[in-house]
Tab-separated table of C-alpha atoms in Angstrom:
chain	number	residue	atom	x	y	z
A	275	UNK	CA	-249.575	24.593	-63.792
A	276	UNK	CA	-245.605	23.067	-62.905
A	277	UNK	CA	-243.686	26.174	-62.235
A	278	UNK	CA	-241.094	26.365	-65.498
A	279	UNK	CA	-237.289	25.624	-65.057
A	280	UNK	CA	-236.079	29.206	-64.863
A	281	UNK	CA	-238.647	29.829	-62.464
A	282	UNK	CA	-237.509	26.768	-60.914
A	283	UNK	CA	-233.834	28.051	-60.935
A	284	UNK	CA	-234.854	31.225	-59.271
A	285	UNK	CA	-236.826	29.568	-56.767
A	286	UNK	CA	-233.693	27.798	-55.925
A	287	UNK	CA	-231.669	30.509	-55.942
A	288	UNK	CA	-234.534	32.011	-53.398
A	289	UNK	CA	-234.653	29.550	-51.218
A	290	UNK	CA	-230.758	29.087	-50.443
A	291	UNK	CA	-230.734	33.038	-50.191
A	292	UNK	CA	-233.071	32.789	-47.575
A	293	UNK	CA	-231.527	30.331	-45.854
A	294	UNK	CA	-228.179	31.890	-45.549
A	295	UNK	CA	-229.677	35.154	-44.607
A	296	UNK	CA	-231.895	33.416	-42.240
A	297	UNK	CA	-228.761	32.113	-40.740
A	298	UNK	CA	-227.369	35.146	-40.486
A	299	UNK	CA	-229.823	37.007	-38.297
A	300	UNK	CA	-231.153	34.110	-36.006
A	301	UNK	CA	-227.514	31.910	-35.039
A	302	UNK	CA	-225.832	33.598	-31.640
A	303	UNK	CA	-222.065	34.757	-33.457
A	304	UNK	CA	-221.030	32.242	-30.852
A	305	UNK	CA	-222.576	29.536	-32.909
A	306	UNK	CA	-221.430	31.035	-35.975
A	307	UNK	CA	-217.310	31.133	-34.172
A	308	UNK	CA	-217.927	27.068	-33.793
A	309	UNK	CA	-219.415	26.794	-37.606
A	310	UNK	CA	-216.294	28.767	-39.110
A	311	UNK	CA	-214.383	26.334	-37.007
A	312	UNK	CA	-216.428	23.078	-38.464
A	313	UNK	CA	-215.803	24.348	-42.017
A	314	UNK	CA	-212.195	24.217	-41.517
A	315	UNK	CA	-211.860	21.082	-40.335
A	316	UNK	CA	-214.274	20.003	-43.459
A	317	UNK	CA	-211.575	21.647	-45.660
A	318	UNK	CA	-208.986	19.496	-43.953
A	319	UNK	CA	-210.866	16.325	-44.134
A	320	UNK	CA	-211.927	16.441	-47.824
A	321	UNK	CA	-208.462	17.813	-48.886
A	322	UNK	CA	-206.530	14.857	-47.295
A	323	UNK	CA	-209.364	12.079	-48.882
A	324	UNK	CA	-208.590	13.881	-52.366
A	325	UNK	CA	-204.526	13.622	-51.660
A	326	UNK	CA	-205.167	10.080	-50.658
A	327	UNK	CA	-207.076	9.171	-53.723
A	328	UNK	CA	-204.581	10.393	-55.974
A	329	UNK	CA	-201.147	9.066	-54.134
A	330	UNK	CA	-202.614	6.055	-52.858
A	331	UNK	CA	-202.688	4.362	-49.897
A	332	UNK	CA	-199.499	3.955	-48.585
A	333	UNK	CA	-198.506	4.592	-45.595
A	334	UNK	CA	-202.542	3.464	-44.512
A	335	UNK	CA	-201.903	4.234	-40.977
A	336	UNK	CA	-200.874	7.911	-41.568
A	337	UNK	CA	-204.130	7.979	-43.628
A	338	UNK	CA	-206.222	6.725	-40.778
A	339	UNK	CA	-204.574	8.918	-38.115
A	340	UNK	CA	-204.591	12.484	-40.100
A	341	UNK	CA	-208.028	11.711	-41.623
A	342	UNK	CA	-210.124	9.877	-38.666
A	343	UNK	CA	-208.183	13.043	-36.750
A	344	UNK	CA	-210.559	15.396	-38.866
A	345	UNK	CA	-213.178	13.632	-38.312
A	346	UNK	CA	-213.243	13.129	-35.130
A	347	UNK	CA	-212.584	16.774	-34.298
A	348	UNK	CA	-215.692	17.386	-35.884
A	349	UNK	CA	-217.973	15.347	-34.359
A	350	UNK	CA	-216.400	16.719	-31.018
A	351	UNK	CA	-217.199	20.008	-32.376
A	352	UNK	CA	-221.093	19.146	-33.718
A	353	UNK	CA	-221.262	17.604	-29.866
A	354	UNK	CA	-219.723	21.219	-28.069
A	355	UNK	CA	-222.028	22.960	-30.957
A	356	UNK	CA	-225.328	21.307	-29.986
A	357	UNK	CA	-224.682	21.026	-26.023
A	358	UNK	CA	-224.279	25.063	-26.120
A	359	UNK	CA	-226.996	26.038	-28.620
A	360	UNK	CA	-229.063	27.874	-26.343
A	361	UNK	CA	-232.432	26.339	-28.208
A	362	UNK	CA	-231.686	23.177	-26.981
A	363	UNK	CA	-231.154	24.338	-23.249
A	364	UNK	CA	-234.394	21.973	-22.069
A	365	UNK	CA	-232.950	19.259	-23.080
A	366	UNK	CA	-229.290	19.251	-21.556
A	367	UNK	CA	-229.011	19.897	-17.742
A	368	UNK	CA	-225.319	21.011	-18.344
A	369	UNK	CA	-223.547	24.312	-18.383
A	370	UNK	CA	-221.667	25.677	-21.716
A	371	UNK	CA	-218.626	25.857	-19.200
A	372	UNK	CA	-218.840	22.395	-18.826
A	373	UNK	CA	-219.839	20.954	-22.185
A	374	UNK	CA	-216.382	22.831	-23.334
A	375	UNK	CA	-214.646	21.106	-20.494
A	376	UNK	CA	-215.704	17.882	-21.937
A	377	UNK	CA	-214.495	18.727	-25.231
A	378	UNK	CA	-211.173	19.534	-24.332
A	379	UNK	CA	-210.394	16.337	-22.314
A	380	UNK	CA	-211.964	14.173	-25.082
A	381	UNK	CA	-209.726	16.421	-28.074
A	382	UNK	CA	-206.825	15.167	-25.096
A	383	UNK	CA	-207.632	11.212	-25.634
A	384	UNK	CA	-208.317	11.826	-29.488
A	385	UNK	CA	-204.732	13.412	-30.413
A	386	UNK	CA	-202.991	10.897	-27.838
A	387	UNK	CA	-204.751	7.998	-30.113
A	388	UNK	CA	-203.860	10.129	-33.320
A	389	UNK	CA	-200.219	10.737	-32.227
A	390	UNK	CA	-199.730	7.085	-31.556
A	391	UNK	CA	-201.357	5.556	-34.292
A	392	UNK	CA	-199.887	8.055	-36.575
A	393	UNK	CA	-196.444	5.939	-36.764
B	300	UNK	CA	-159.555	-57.271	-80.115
B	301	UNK	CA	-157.681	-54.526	-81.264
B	302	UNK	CA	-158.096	-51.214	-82.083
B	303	UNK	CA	-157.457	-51.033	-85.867
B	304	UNK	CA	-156.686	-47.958	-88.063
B	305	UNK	CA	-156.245	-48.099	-91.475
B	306	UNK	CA	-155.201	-44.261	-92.252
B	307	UNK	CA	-153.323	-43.298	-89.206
B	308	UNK	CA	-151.177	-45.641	-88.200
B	309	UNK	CA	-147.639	-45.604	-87.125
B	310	UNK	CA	-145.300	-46.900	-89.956
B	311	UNK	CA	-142.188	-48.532	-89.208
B	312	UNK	CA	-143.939	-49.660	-85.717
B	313	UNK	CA	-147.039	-51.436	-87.315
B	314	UNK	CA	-146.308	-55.043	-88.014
B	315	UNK	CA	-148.889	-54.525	-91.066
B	316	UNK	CA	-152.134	-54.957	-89.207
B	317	UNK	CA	-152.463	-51.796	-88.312
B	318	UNK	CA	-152.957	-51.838	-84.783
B	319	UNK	CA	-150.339	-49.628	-83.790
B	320	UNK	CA	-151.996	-46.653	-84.492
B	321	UNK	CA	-151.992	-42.768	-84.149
B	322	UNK	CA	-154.404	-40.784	-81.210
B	323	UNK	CA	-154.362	-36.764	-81.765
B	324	UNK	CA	-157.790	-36.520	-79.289
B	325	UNK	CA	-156.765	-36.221	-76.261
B	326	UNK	CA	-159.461	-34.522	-73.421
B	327	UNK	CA	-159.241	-31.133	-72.812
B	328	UNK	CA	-158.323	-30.893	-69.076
B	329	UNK	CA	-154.774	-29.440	-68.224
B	330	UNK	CA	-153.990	-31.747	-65.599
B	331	UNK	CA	-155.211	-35.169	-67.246
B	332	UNK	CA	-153.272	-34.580	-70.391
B	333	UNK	CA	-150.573	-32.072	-69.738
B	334	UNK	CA	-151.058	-29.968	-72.391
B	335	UNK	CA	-153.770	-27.433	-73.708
B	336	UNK	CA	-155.963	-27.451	-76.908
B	337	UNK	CA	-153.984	-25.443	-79.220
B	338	UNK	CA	-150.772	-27.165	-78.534
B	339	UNK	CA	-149.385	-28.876	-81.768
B	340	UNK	CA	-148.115	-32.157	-80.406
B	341	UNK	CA	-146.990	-35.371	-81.817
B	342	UNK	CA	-149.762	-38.292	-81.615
B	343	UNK	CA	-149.896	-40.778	-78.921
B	344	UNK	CA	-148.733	-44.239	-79.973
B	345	UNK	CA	-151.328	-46.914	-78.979
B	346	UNK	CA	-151.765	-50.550	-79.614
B	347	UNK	CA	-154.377	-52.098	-77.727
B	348	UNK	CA	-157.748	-52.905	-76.966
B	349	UNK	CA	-160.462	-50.094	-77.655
B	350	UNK	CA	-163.038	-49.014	-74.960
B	351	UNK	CA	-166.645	-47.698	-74.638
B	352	UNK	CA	-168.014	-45.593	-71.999
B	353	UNK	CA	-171.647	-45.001	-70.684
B	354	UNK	CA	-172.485	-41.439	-71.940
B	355	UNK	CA	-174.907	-40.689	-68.835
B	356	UNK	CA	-171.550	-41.453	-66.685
B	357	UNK	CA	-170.540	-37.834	-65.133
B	358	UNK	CA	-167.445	-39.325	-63.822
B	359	UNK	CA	-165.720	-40.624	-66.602
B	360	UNK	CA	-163.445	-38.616	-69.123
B	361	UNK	CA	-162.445	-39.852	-72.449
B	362	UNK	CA	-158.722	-39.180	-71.914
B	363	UNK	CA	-157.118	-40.432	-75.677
B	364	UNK	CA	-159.861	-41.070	-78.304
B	365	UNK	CA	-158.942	-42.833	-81.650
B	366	UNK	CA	-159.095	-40.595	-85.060
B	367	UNK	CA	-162.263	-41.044	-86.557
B	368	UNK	CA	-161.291	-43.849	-89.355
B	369	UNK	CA	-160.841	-46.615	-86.605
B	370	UNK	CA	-162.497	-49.095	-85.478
B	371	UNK	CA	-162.340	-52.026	-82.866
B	372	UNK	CA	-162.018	-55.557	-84.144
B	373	UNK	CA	-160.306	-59.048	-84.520
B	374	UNK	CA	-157.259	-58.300	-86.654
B	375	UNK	CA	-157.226	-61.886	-88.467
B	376	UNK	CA	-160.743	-61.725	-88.945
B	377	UNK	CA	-162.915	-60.770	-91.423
B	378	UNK	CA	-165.583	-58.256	-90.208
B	379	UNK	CA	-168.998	-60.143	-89.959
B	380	UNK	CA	-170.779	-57.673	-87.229
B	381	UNK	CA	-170.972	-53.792	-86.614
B	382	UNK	CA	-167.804	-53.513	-84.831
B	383	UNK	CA	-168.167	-52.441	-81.231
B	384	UNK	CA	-167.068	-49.306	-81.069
B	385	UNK	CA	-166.534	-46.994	-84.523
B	386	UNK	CA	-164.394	-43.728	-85.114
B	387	UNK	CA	-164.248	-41.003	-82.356
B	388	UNK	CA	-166.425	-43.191	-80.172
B	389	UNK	CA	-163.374	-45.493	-79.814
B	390	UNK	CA	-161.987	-44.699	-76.586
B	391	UNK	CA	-158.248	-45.821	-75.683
B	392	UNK	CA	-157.644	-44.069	-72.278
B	393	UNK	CA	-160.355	-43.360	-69.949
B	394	UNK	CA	-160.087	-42.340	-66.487
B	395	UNK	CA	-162.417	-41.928	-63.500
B	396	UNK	CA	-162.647	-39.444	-60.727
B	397	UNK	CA	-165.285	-40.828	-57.996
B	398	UNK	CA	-166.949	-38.028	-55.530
B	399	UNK	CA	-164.664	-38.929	-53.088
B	400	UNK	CA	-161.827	-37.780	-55.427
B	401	UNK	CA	-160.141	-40.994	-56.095
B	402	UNK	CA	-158.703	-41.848	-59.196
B	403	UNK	CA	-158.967	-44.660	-61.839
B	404	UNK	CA	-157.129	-44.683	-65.111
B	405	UNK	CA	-157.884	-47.301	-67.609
B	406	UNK	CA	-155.941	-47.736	-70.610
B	407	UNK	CA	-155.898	-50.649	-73.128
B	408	UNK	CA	-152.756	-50.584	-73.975
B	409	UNK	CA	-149.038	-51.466	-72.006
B	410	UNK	CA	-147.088	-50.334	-74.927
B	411	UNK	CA	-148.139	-47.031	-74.701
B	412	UNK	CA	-146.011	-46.788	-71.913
B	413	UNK	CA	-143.250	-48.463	-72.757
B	414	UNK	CA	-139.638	-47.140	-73.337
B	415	UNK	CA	-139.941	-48.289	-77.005
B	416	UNK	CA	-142.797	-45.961	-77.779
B	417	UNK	CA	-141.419	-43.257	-75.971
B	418	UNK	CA	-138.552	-42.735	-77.810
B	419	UNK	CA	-139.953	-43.850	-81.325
B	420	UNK	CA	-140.036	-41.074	-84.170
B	421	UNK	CA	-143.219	-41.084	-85.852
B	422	UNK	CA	-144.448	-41.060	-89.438
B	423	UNK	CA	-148.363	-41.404	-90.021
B	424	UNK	CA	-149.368	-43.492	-92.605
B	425	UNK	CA	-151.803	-41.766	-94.874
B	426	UNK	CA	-151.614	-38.324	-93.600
B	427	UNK	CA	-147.914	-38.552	-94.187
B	428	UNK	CA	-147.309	-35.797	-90.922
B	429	UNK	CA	-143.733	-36.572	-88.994
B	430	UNK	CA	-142.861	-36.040	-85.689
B	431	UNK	CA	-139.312	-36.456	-84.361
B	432	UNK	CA	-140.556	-38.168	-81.096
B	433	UNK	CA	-143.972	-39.239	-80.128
B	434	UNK	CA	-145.871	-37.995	-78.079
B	435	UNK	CA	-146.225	-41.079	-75.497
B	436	UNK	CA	-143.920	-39.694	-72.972
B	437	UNK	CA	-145.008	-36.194	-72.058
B	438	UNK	CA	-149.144	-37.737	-71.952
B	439	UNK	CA	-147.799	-40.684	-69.730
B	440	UNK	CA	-145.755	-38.949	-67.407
B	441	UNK	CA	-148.890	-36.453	-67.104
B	442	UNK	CA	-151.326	-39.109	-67.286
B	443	UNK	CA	-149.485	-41.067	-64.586
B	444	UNK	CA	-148.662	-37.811	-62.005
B	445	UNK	CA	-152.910	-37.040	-62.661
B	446	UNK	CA	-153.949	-40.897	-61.076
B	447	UNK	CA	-151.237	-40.281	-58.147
B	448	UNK	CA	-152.599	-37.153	-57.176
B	449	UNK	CA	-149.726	-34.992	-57.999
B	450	UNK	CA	-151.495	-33.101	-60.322
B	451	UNK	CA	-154.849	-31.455	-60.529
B	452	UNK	CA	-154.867	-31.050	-56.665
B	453	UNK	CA	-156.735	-28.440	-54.498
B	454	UNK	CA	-157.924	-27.415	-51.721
B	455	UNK	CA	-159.494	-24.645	-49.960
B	456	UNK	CA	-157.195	-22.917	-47.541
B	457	UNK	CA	-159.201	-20.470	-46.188
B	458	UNK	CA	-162.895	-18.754	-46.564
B	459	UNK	CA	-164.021	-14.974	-44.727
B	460	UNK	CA	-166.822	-13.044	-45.048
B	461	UNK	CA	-168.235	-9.761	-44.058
B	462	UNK	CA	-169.766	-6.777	-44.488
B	463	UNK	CA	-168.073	-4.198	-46.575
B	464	UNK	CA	-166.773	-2.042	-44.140
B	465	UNK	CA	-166.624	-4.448	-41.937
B	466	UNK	CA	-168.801	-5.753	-38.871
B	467	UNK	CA	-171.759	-7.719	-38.895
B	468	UNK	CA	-173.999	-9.465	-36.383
B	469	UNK	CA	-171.582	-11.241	-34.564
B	470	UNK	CA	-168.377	-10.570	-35.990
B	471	UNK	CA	-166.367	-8.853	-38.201
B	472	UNK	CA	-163.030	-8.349	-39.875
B	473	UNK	CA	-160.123	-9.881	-37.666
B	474	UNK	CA	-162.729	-11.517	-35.678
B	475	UNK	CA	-165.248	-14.591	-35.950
B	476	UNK	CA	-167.185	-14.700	-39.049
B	477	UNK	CA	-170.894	-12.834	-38.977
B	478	UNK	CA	-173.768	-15.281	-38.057
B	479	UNK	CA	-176.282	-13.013	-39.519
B	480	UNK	CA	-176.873	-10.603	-42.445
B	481	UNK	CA	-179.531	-7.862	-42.670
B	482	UNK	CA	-181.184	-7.926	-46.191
B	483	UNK	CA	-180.188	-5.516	-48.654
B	484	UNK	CA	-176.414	-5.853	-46.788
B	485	UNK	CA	-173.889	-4.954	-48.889
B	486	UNK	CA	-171.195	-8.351	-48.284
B	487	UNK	CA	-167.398	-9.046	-49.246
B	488	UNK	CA	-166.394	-12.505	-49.757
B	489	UNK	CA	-163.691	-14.245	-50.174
B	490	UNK	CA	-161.733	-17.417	-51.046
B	491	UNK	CA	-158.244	-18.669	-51.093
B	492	UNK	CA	-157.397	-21.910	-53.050
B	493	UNK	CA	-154.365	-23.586	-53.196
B	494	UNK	CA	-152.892	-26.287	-56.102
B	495	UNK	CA	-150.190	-28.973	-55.809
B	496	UNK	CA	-147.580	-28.533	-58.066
B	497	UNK	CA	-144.282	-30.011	-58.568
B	498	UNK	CA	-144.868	-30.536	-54.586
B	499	UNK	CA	-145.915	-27.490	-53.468
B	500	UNK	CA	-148.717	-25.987	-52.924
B	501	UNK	CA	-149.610	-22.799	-54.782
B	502	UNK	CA	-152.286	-20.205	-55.321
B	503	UNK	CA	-155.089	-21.529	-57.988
B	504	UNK	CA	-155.128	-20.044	-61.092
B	505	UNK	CA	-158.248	-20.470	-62.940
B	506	UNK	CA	-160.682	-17.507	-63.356
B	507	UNK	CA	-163.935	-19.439	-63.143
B	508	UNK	CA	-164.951	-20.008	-59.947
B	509	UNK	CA	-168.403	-19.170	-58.739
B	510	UNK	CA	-169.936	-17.987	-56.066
B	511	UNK	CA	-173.693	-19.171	-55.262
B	512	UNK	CA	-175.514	-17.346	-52.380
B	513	UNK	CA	-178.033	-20.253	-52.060
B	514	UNK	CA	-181.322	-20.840	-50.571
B	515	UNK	CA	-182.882	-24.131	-52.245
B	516	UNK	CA	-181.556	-22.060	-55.064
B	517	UNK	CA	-178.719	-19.524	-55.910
B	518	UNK	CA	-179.998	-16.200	-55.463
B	519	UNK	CA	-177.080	-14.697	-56.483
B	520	UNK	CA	-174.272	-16.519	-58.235
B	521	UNK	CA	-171.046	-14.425	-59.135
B	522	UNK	CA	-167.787	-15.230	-61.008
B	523	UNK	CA	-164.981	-14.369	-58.600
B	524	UNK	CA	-162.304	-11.928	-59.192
B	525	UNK	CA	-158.109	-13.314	-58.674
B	526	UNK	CA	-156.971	-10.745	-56.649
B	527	UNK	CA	-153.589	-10.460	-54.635
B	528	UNK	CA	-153.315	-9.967	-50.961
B	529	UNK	CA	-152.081	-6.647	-50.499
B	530	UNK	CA	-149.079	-7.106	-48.724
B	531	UNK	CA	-149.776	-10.471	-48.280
B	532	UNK	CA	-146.651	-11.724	-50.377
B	533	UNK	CA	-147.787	-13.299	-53.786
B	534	UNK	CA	-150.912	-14.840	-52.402
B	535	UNK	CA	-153.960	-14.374	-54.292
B	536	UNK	CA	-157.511	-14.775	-53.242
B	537	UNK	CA	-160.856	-15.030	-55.404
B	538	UNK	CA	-162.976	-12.176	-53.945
B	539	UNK	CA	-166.390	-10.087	-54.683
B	540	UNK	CA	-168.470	-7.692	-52.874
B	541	UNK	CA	-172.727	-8.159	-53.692
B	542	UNK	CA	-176.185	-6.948	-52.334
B	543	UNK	CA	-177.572	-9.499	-50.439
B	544	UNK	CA	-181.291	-10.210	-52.240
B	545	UNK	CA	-184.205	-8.613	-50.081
B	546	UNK	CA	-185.070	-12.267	-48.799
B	547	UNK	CA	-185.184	-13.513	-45.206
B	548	UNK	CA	-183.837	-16.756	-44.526
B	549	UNK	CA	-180.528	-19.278	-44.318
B	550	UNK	CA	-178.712	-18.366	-46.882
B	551	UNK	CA	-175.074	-20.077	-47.575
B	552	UNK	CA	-172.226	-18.479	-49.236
B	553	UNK	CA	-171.744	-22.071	-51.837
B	554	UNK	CA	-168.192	-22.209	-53.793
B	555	UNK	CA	-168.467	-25.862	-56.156
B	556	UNK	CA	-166.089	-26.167	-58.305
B	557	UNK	CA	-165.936	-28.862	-61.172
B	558	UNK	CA	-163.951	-29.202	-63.679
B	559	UNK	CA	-162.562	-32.340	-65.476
B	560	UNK	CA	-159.369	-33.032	-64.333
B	561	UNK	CA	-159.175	-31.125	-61.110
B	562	UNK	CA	-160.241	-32.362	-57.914
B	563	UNK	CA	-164.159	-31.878	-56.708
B	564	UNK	CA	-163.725	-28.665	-54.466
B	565	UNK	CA	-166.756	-27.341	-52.295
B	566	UNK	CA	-167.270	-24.777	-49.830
B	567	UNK	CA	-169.946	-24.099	-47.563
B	568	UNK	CA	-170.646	-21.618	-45.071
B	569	UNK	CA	-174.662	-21.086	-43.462
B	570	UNK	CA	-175.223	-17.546	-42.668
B	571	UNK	CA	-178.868	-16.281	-41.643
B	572	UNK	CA	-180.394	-13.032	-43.423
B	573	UNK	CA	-182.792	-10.918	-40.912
B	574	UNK	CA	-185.244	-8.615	-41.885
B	575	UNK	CA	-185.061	-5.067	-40.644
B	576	UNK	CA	-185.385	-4.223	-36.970
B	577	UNK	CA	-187.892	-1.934	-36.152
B	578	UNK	CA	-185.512	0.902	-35.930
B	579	UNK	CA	-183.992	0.492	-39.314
B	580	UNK	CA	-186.833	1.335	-41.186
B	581	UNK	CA	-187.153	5.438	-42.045
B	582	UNK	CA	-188.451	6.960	-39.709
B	583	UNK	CA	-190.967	9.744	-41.100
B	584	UNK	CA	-192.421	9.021	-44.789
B	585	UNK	CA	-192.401	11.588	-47.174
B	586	UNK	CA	-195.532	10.124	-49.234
B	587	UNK	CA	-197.428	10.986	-45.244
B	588	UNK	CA	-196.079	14.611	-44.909
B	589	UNK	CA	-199.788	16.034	-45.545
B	590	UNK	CA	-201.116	13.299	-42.857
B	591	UNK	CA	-198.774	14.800	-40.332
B	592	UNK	CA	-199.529	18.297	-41.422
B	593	UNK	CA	-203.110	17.297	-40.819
B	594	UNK	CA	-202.810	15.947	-37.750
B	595	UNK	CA	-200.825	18.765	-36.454
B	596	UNK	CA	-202.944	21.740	-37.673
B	597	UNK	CA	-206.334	19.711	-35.754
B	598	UNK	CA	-203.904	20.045	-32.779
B	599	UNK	CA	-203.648	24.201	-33.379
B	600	UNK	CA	-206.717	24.772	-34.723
B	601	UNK	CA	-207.867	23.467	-31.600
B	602	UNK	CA	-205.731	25.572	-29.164
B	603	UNK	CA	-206.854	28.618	-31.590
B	604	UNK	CA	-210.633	27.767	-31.568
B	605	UNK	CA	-210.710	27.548	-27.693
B	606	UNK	CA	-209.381	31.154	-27.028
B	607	UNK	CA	-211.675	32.302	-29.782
B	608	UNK	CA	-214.405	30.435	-28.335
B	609	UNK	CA	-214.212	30.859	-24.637
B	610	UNK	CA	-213.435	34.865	-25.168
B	611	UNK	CA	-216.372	35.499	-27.152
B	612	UNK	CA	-218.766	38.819	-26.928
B	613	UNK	CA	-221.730	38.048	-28.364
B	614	UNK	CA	-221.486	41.388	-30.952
B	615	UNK	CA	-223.866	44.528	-29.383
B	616	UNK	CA	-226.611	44.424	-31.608
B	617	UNK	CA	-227.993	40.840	-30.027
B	618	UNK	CA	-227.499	42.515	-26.665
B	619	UNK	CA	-230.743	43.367	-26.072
């Protein structure tokens, strides 16, 4: 028998309950410091894409810079997020120490591209 | 042939052929004619041969046209053909100014200019107007000081440019004229033109002359303004100030002017129009203010995330 759509609803509403809670209890808060830090830079992203789409294009360069900025920063901040996740310590032979030291020097060449390219 | 004109000719003159006849049309050009439209003056006596002209011809000017009742013909004839040339169309005195200004005057008739005509009071036949003395004198002497090149003489005496303000790319007020323009330049320019009269040479004094800032085509064409030198003792120039178009290329500042009777003036000068130098654009956009801000906060969001991040406690209760 197919479960009904309230059921459905509340099964949905379940399941993303459980999730977040899930989240809650099993992420290190040092994980959660670098997720707070990803949503922000989301924000950023989505809320210049939206100012683009309604002002238009010009200057396109500035629109690159500040937006490809955002991005960038967070894939930088997946990579720091994944290389210190202690579940995936078998797989990377690298400290935390050191995966953050490679973030900062690539954040260096990233805003020296950003500032130049911003015009 | 003769010119032949049943209603206006002169009587007391005519020896009853009616060849000596009446002109009121004369061209309206100041220094061909020496006198404006609006004038009320006594008729040109004429007996002569009538003349046609080309109407493509830009050169020509139909100086003294006959009344429109004439027509040219073989007095002691009777009329067997269309005559030749009918009414207004029948032209008495022409004249010629080639592109090189010189001048040709062709009239087809000697007693115009004679001392007899000159002094002759006129009555006109059928329209019954008098005139104490004809008219013959004043259009001759004009006529005759126009084909000499005493009258309806000029020339440019001098041409400046620059921007207003003064300066420019390679010059400036006082010193050589500009070479180049920026576009969107704000530009003064002006013109000083000089007649001959009575043997001297003295400022212009028309108000239409034109400017055309030219490239293939005028981009800009402006009627100039007579304006006296300050201090400058009576002369007058023709100057204007204008926005150069927002269009790169050789530009010239063009000054033609035509008009019948006067002398064929033209003045050229090239100048170039630039387009902005990379420093003359704005510098920060105000449409990329949030792309900045963006940019920016990444840069401190950064510096805040790191202390965060490298001064971190995992909280107590995973301490375990």
């Amino acid at each position: 028998m197919a479960p009904s759509t309230s059921q459905q609803q509340q099964g949905l509403a379940d399941m993303v309950g459980g999730l977040l809670r899930d989240y809650d209890k099993r992420t290190p808060s040092r994980l959660k410091v670098v997720d707070a830090y990803l949503a922000y830079i989301l924000f950023t992203g989505i809320f210049q894409f939206i100012y683009c789409a309604l002002v238009g294009t010009f200057p396109f360069n500035s629109f690159l810079s500040g937006f490809l900025s955002c991005v960038a920063s967070f894939i930088l901040a997946v990579n720091l997020r994944i290389q210190v996740n202690p579940e995936n310590k078998s797989q990377f032979a690298i400290s935390p120490e050191r995966a953050f030291a490679d973030f900062l020097f690539c954040h260096v060449i990233l805003h020296l591209t950003v500032m130049n390219f911003m015009g | 042939t003769a010119v032949i004109d049943h209603f206006h000719h002169a009587v007391g003159l005519d020896a009853g052929d009616h060849t000596t006849m009446l002109a009121w049309e004369v061209v309206d050009a100041e220094p061909l004619a020496g006198r404006r439209v609006g004038d009320d003056p006594a008729p040109v006596i004429f007996r002569g041969v009538g003349q046609t002209v080309d109407p493509g011809n830009e050169l020509v000017m139909q100086v003294l046209s006959a009344e429109s009742n004439a027509y040219s013909a073989f007095p002691a004839d009777p009329i067997a053909a269309y005559p030749m040339a009918v009414g207004r169309a029948t032209l008495l005195v022409t004249a010629l100014q080639a592109r090189n200004n010189a001048r040709v005057v062709f009239s087809g008739s000697l007693d115009l200019f004679s001392d007899r005509f000159f002094r002759a009071p006129v009555l006109c036949s059928r329209c019954g107007t008098q005139y104490a003395r004809s008219g013959n004198e004043a259009f001759a002497t004009a006529l005759g000081q126009w084909v000499c090149g005493q009258r309806g003489v000029v020339r440019v005496k001098s041409v400046t440019h620059h921007l207003v303000g003064g300066g420019g790319v390679g010059g400036g007020v006082g010193v050589a004229l500009p070479e180049a323009y920026t576009i969107n330049d704000h530009v003064h320019y002006e013109i000083e033109i000089e007649e001959l009269r009575a043997g001297e040479w003295v400022p212009f004094e028309r108000e239409d002359v034109q400017l055309d800032f030219h490239r293939i085509d005028p981009f800009v064409r402006k009627t100039l303004e007579r304006r006296p030198v300050p201090g400058g003792g009576g002369r007058v120039v023709y100057a204007t100030e204008f926005q150069l178009p927002d269009v790169i290329g050789v530009f010239k500042f063009l000054v033609e002017y035509r008009q019948p009777g006067f002398q064929f003036l033209r003045s050229q000068l090239d100048v170039s129009v630039v387009p902005y130098r990379h420093d003359e654009y704005e510098r920060f956009i105000l449409a990329a203010y949030p792309y900045y801000a963006s940019a920016f906060s990444m840069m401190g969001g950064l510096f805040v995330f790191s202390f965060v991040f490298l001064y971190h406690r995992e909280s107590k209760a995973k301490q375990e």
